[in-house]
PDB file of C-alpha atoms in Angstrom:
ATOM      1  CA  UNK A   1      -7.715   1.777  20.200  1.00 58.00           C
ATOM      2  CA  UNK A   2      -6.730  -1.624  18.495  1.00 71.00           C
ATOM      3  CA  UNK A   3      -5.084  -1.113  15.113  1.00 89.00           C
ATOM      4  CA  UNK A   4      -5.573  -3.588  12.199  1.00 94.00           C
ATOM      5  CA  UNK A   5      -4.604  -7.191  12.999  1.00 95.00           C
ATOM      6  CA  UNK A   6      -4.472 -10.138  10.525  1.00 97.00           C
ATOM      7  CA  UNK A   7      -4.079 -13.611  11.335  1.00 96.00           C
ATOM      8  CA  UNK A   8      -1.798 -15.891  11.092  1.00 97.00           C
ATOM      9  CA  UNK A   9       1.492 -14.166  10.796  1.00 96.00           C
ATOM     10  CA  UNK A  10       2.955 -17.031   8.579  1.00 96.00           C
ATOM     11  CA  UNK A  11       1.529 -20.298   6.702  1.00 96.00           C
ATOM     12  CA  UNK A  12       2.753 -22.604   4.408  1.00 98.00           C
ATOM     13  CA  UNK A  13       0.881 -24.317   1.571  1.00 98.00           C
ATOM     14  CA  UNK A  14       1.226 -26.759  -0.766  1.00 98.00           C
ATOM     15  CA  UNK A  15       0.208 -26.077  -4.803  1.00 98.00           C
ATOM     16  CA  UNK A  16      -3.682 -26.761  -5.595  1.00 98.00           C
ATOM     17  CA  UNK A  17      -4.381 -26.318  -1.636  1.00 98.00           C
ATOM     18  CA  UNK A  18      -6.773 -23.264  -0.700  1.00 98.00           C
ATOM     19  CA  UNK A  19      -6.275 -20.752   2.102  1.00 98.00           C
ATOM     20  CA  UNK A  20      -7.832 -18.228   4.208  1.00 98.00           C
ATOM     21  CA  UNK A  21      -6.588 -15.011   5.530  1.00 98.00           C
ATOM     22  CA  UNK A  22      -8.339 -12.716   8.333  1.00 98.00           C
ATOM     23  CA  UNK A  23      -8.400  -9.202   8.577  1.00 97.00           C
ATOM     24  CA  UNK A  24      -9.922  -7.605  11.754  1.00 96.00           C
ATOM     25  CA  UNK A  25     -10.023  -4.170  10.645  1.00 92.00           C
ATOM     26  CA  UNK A  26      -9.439  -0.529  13.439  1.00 89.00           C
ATOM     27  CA  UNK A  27     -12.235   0.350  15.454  1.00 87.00           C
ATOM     28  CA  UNK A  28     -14.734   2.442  13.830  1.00 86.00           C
ATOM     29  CA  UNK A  29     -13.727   2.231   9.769  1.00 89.00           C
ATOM     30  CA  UNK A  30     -16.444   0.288   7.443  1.00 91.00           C
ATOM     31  CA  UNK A  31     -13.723  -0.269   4.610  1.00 92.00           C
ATOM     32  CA  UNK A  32     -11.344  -3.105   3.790  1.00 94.00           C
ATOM     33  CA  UNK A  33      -8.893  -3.270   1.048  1.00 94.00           C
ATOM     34  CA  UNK A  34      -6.594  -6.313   0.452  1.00 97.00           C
ATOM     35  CA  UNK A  35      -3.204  -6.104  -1.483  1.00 97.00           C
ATOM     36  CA  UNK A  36      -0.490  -8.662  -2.340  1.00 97.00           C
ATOM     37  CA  UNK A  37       2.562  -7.884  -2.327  1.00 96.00           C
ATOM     38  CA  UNK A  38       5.412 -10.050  -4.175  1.00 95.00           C
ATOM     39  CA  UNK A  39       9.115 -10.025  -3.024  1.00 92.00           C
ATOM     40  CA  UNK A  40      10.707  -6.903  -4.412  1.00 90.00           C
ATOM     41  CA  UNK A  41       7.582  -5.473  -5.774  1.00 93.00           C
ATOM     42  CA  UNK A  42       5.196  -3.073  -4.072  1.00 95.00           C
ATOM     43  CA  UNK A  43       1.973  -4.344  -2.846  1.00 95.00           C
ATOM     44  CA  UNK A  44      -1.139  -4.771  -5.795  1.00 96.00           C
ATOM     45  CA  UNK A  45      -4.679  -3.986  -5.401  1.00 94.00           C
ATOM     46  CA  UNK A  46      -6.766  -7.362  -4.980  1.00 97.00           C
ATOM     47  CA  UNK A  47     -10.251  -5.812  -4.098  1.00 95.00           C
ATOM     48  CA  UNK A  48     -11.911  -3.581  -1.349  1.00 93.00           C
ATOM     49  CA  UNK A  49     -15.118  -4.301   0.701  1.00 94.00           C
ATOM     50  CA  UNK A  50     -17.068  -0.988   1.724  1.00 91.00           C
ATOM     51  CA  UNK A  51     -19.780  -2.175   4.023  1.00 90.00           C
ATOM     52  CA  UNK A  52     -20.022  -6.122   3.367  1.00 92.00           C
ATOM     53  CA  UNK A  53     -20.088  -5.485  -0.851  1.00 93.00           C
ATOM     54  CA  UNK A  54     -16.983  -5.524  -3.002  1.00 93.00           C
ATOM     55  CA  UNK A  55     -16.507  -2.160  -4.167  1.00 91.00           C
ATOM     56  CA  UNK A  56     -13.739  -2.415  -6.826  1.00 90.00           C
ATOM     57  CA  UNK A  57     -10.990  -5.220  -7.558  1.00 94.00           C
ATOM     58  CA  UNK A  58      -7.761  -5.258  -9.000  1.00 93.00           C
ATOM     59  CA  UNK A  59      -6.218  -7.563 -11.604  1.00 93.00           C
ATOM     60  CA  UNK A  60      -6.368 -10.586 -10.171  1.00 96.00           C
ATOM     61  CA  UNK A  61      -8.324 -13.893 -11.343  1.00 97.00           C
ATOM     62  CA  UNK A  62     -11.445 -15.198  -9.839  1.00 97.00           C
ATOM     63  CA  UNK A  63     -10.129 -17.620  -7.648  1.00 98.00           C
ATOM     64  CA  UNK A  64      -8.886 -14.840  -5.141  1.00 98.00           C
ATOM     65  CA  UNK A  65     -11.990 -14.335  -2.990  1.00 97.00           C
ATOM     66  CA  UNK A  66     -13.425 -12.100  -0.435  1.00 97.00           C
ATOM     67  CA  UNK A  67     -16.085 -11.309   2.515  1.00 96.00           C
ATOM     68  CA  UNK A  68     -17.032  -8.574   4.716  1.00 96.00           C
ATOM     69  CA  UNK A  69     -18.721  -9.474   7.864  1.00 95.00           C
ATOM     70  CA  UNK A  70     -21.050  -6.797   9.629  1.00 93.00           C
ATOM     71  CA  UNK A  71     -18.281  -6.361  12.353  1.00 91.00           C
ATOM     72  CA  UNK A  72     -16.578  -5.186   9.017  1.00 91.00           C
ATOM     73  CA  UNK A  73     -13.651  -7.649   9.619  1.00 94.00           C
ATOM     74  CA  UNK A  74     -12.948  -9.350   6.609  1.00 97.00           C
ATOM     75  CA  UNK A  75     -11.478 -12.298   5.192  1.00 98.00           C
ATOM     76  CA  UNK A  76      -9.465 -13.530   1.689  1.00 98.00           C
ATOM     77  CA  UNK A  77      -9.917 -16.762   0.382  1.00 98.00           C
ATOM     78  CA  UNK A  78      -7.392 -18.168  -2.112  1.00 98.00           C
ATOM     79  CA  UNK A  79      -8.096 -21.445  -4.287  1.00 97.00           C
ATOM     80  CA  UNK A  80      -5.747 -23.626  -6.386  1.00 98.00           C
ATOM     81  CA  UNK A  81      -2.733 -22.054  -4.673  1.00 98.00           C
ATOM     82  CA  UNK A  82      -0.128 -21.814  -7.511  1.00 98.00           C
ATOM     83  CA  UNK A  83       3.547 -21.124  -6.589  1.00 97.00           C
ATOM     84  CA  UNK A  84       3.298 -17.565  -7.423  1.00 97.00           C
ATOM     85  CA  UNK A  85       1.117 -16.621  -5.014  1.00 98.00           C
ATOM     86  CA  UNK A  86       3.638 -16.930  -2.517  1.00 98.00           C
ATOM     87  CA  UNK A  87       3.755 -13.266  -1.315  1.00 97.00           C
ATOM     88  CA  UNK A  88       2.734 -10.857   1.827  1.00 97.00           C
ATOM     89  CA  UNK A  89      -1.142 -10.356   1.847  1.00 98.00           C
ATOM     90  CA  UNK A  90      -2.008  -6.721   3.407  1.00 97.00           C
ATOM     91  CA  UNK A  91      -4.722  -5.540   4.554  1.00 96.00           C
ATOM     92  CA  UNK A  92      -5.882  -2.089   5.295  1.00 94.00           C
ATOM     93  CA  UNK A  93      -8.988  -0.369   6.963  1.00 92.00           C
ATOM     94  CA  UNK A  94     -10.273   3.170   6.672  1.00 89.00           C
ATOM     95  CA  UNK A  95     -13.204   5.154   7.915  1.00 85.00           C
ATOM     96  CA  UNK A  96     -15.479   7.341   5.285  1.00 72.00           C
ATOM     97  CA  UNK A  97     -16.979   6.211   2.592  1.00 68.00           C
ATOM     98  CA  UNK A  98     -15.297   3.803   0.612  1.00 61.00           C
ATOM     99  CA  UNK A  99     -12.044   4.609   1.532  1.00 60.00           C
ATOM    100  CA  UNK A 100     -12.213   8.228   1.433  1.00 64.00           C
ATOM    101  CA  UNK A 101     -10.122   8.493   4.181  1.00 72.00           C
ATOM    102  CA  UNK A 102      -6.159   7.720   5.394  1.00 83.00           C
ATOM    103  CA  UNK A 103      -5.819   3.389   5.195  1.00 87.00           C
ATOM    104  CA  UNK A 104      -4.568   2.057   7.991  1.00 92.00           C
ATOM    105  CA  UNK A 105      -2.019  -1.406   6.899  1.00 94.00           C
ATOM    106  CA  UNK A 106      -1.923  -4.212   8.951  1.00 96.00           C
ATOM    107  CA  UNK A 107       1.238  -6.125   9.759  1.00 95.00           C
ATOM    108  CA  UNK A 108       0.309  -9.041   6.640  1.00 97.00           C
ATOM    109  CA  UNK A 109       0.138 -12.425   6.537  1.00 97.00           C
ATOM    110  CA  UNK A 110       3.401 -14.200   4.708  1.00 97.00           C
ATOM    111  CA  UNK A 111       2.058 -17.428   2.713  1.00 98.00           C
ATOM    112  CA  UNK A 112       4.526 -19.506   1.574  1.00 98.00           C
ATOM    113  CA  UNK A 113       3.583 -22.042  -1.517  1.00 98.00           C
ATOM    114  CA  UNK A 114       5.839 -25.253  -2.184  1.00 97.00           C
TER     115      UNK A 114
ATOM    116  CA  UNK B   1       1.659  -3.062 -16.587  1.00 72.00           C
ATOM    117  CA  UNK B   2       3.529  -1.153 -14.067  1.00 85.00           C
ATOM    118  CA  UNK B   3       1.479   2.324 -13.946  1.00 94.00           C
ATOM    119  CA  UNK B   4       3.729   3.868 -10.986  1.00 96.00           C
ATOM    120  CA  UNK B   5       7.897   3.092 -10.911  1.00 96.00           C
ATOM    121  CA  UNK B   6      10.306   4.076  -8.252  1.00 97.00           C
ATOM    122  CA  UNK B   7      13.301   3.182 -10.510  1.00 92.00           C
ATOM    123  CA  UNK B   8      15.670   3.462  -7.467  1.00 95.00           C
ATOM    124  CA  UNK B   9      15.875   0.429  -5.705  1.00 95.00           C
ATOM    125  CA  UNK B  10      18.004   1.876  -3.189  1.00 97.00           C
ATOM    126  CA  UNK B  11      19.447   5.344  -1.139  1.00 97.00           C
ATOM    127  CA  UNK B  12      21.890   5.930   1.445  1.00 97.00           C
ATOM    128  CA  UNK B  13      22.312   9.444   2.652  1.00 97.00           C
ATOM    129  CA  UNK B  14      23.994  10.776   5.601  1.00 97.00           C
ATOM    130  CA  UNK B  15      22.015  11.552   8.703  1.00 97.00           C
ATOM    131  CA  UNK B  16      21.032  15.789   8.720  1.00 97.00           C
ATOM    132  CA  UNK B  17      21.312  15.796   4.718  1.00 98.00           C
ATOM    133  CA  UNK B  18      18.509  15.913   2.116  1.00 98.00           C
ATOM    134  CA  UNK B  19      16.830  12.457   1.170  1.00 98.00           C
ATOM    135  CA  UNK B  20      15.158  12.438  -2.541  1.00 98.00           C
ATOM    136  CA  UNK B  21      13.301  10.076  -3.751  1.00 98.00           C
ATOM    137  CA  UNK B  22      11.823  10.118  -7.078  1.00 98.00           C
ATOM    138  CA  UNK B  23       8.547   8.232  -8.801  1.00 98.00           C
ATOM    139  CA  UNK B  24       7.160   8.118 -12.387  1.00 98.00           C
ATOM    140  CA  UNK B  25       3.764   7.852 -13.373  1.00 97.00           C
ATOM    141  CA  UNK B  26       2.025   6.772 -16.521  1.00 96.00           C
ATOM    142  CA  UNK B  27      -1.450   6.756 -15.661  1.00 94.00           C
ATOM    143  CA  UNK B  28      -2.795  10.548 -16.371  1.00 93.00           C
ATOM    144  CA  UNK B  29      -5.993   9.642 -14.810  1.00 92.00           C
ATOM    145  CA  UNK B  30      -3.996   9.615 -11.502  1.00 93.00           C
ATOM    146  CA  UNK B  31      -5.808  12.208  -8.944  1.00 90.00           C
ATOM    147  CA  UNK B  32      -3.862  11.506  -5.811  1.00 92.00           C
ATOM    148  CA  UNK B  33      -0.382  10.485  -4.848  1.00 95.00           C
ATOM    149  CA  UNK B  34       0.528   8.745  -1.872  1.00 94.00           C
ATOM    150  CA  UNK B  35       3.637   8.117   0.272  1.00 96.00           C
ATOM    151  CA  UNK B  36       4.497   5.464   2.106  1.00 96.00           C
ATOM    152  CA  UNK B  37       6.697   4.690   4.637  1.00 97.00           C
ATOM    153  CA  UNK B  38       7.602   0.712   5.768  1.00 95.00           C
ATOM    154  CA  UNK B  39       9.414  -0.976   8.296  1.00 95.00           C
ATOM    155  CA  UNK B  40      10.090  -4.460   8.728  1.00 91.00           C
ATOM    156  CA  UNK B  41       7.194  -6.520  10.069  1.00 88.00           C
ATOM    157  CA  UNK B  42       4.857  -3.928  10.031  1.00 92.00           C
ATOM    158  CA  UNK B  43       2.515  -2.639   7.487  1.00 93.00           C
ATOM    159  CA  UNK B  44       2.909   0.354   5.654  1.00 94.00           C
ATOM    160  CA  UNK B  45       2.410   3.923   7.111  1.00 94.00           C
ATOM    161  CA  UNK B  46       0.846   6.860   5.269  1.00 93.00           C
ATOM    162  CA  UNK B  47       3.851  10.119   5.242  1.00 95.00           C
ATOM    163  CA  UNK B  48       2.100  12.428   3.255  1.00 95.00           C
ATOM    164  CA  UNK B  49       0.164  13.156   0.007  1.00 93.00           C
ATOM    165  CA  UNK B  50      -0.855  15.883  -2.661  1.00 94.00           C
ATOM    166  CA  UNK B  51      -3.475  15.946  -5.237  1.00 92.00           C
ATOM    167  CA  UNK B  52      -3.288  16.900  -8.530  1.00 92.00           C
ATOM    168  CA  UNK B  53      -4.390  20.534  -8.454  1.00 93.00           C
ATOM    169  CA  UNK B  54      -1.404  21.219  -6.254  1.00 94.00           C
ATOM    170  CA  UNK B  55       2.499  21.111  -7.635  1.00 95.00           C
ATOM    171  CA  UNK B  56       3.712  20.877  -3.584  1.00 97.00           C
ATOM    172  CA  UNK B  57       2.885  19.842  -0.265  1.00 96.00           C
ATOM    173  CA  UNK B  58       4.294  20.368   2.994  1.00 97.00           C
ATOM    174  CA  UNK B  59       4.309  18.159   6.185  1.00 95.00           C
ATOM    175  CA  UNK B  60       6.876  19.183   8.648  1.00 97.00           C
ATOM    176  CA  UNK B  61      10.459  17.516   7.284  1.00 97.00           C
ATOM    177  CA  UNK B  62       8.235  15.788   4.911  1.00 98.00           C
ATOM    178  CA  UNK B  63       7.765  17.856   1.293  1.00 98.00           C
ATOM    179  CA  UNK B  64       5.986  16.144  -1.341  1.00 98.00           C
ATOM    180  CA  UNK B  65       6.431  17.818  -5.294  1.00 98.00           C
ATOM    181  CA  UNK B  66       4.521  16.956  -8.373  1.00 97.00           C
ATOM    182  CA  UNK B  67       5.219  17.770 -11.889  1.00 97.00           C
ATOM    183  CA  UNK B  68       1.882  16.873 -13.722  1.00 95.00           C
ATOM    184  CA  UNK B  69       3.293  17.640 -16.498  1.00 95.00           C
ATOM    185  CA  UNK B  70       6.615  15.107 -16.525  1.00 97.00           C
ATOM    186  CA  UNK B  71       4.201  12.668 -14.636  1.00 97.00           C
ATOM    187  CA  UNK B  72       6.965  12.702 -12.261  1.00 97.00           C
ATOM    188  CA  UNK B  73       6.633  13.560  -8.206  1.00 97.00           C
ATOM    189  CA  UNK B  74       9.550  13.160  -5.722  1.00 98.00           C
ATOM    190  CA  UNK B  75       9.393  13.149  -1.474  1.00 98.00           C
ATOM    191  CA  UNK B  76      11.986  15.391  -0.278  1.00 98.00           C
ATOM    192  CA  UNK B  77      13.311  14.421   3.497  1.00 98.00           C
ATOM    193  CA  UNK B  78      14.898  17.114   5.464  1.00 97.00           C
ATOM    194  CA  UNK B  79      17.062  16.614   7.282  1.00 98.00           C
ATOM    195  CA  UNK B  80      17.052  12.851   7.392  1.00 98.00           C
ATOM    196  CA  UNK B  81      17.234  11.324  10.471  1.00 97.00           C
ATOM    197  CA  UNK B  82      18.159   7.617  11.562  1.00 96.00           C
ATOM    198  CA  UNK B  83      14.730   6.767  12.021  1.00 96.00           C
ATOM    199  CA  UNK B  84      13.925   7.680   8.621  1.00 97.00           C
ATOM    200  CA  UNK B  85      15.470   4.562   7.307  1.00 97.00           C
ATOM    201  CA  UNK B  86      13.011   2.505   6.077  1.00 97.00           C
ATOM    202  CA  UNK B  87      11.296   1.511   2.473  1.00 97.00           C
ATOM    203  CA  UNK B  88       9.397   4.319   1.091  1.00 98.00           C
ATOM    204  CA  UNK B  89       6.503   3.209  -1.757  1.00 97.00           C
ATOM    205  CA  UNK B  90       4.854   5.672  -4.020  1.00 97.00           C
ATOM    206  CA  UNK B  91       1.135   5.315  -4.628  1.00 95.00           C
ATOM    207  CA  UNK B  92      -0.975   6.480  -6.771  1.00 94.00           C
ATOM    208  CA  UNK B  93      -5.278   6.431  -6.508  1.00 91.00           C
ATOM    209  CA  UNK B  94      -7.469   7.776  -9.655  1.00 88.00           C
ATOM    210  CA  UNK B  95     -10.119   8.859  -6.886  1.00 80.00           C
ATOM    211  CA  UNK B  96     -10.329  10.259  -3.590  1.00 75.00           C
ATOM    212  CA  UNK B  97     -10.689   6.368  -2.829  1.00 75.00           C
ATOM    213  CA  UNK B  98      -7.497   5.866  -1.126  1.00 73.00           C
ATOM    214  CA  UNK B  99      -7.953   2.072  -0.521  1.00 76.00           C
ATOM    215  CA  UNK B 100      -7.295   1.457  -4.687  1.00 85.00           C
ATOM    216  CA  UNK B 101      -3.806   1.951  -4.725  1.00 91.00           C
ATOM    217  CA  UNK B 102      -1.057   1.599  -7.733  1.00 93.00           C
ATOM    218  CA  UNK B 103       2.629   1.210  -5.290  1.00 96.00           C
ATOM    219  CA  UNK B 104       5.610   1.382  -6.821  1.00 97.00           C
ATOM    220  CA  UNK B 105       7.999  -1.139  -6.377  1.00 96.00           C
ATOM    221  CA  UNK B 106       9.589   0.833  -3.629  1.00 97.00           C
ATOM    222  CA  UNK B 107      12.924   2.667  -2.496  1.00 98.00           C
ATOM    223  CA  UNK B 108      14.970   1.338   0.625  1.00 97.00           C
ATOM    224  CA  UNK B 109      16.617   4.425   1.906  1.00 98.00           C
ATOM    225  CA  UNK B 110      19.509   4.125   4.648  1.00 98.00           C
ATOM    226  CA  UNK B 111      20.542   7.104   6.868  1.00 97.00           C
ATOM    227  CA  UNK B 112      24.078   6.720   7.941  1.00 95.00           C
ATOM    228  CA  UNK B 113      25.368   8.906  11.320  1.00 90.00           C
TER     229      UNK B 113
END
């Protein structure tokens, strides 16, 4: 059984640029929640996809996208990259509905902003 | 508005000894609480968690406790082992929807032979 993966490992952006991070989520679970998490800090709710629909977001503006495709991986689109995005994006998968069940984290994605 | 704190950056305990780590909450909405243990380059992995109808919970070396009242829980590791050394997070979910997650800012711990 394949555990969550997310691609790529590392990127670097410049400010203003936009970027997209992939999330193929365990075998078998219909959820996705992304989190960011800051250096220091633990990682912060950006929004969860149950079934291709967001189902609840965090505090984050609008520019921080998502999608759900019906192979319930799931991608997270970030525009007008600002230097304080610059953190480790997680994502995590779970079975049930709506993330009733144990997440599973994948390794994250490290984006660098200059 | 930090709803969960871990206000101890840090822990170093010696390898067979008790490992405590403590976590504030401010949030009484809070149903379930969550811990979290990370290593480097790899995501975070779930250790245990209690809701808020229980004050304990039990998972082999692993013992969670929760004070509703003090809005305070702690993780109690015994005995620590090497392989415990890690960052532990706190979470905290206002529904049985454990992919909404409040962390805490997490606690490195070290276990020292």
């Amino acid at each position: 059984e394949t555990g969550v993966t997310q691609s790529p490992t590392h990127l670097i952006k410049t400010r203003g640029q936009q970027v997209t991070l992939r999330c193929s989520s365990q075998s078998g679970h219909n959820t996705v929640s992304w989190y960011q998490q800051a250096l220091g800090q633990g990682p912060q709710f950006i929004f969860q996809y149950y079934r291709e629909e967001e189902n609840g977001r965090g505090n984050f503006p609008p520019r921080f996208s998502g999608l759900q495709f019906p192979n319930y991986s799931s991608e997270l689109n970030v525009n007008a990259l600002e230097l304080d995005d610059s953190a480790l994006y997680l994502c995590a998968s779970s079975s049930g509905t709506g993330g009733s069940n144990e997440q599973f984290f994948g390794p994250g994605t490290r984006l660098t902003v200059l | 508005d930090q709803q969960v704190k871990q206000n101890s950056p840090s822990l170093s305990v010696q390898e067979g000894r008790i490992s405590i780590l403590n976590c504030d909450y401010t949030n009484s909405m809070f149903d379930y609480f969550l811990w979290y243990k990370k290593y480097p380059a790899e995501g975070p992995t779930f250790l245990i968690s209690i809701s808020s109808i229980k004050d304990k919970n039990e998972d082999g070396r692993f013992t969670v406790f929760l004070n509703k009242s003090a809005k305070h829980l702690s993780l109690h590791i015994v005995p620590s082992q090497p392989g415990d050394s890690a960052v532990y997070f706190c979470a905290a979910s206002e529904s049985r929807n454990w992919g909404k997650l409040q962390f805490g800012a997490g606690t490195q711990v070290v276990v020292t032979p």
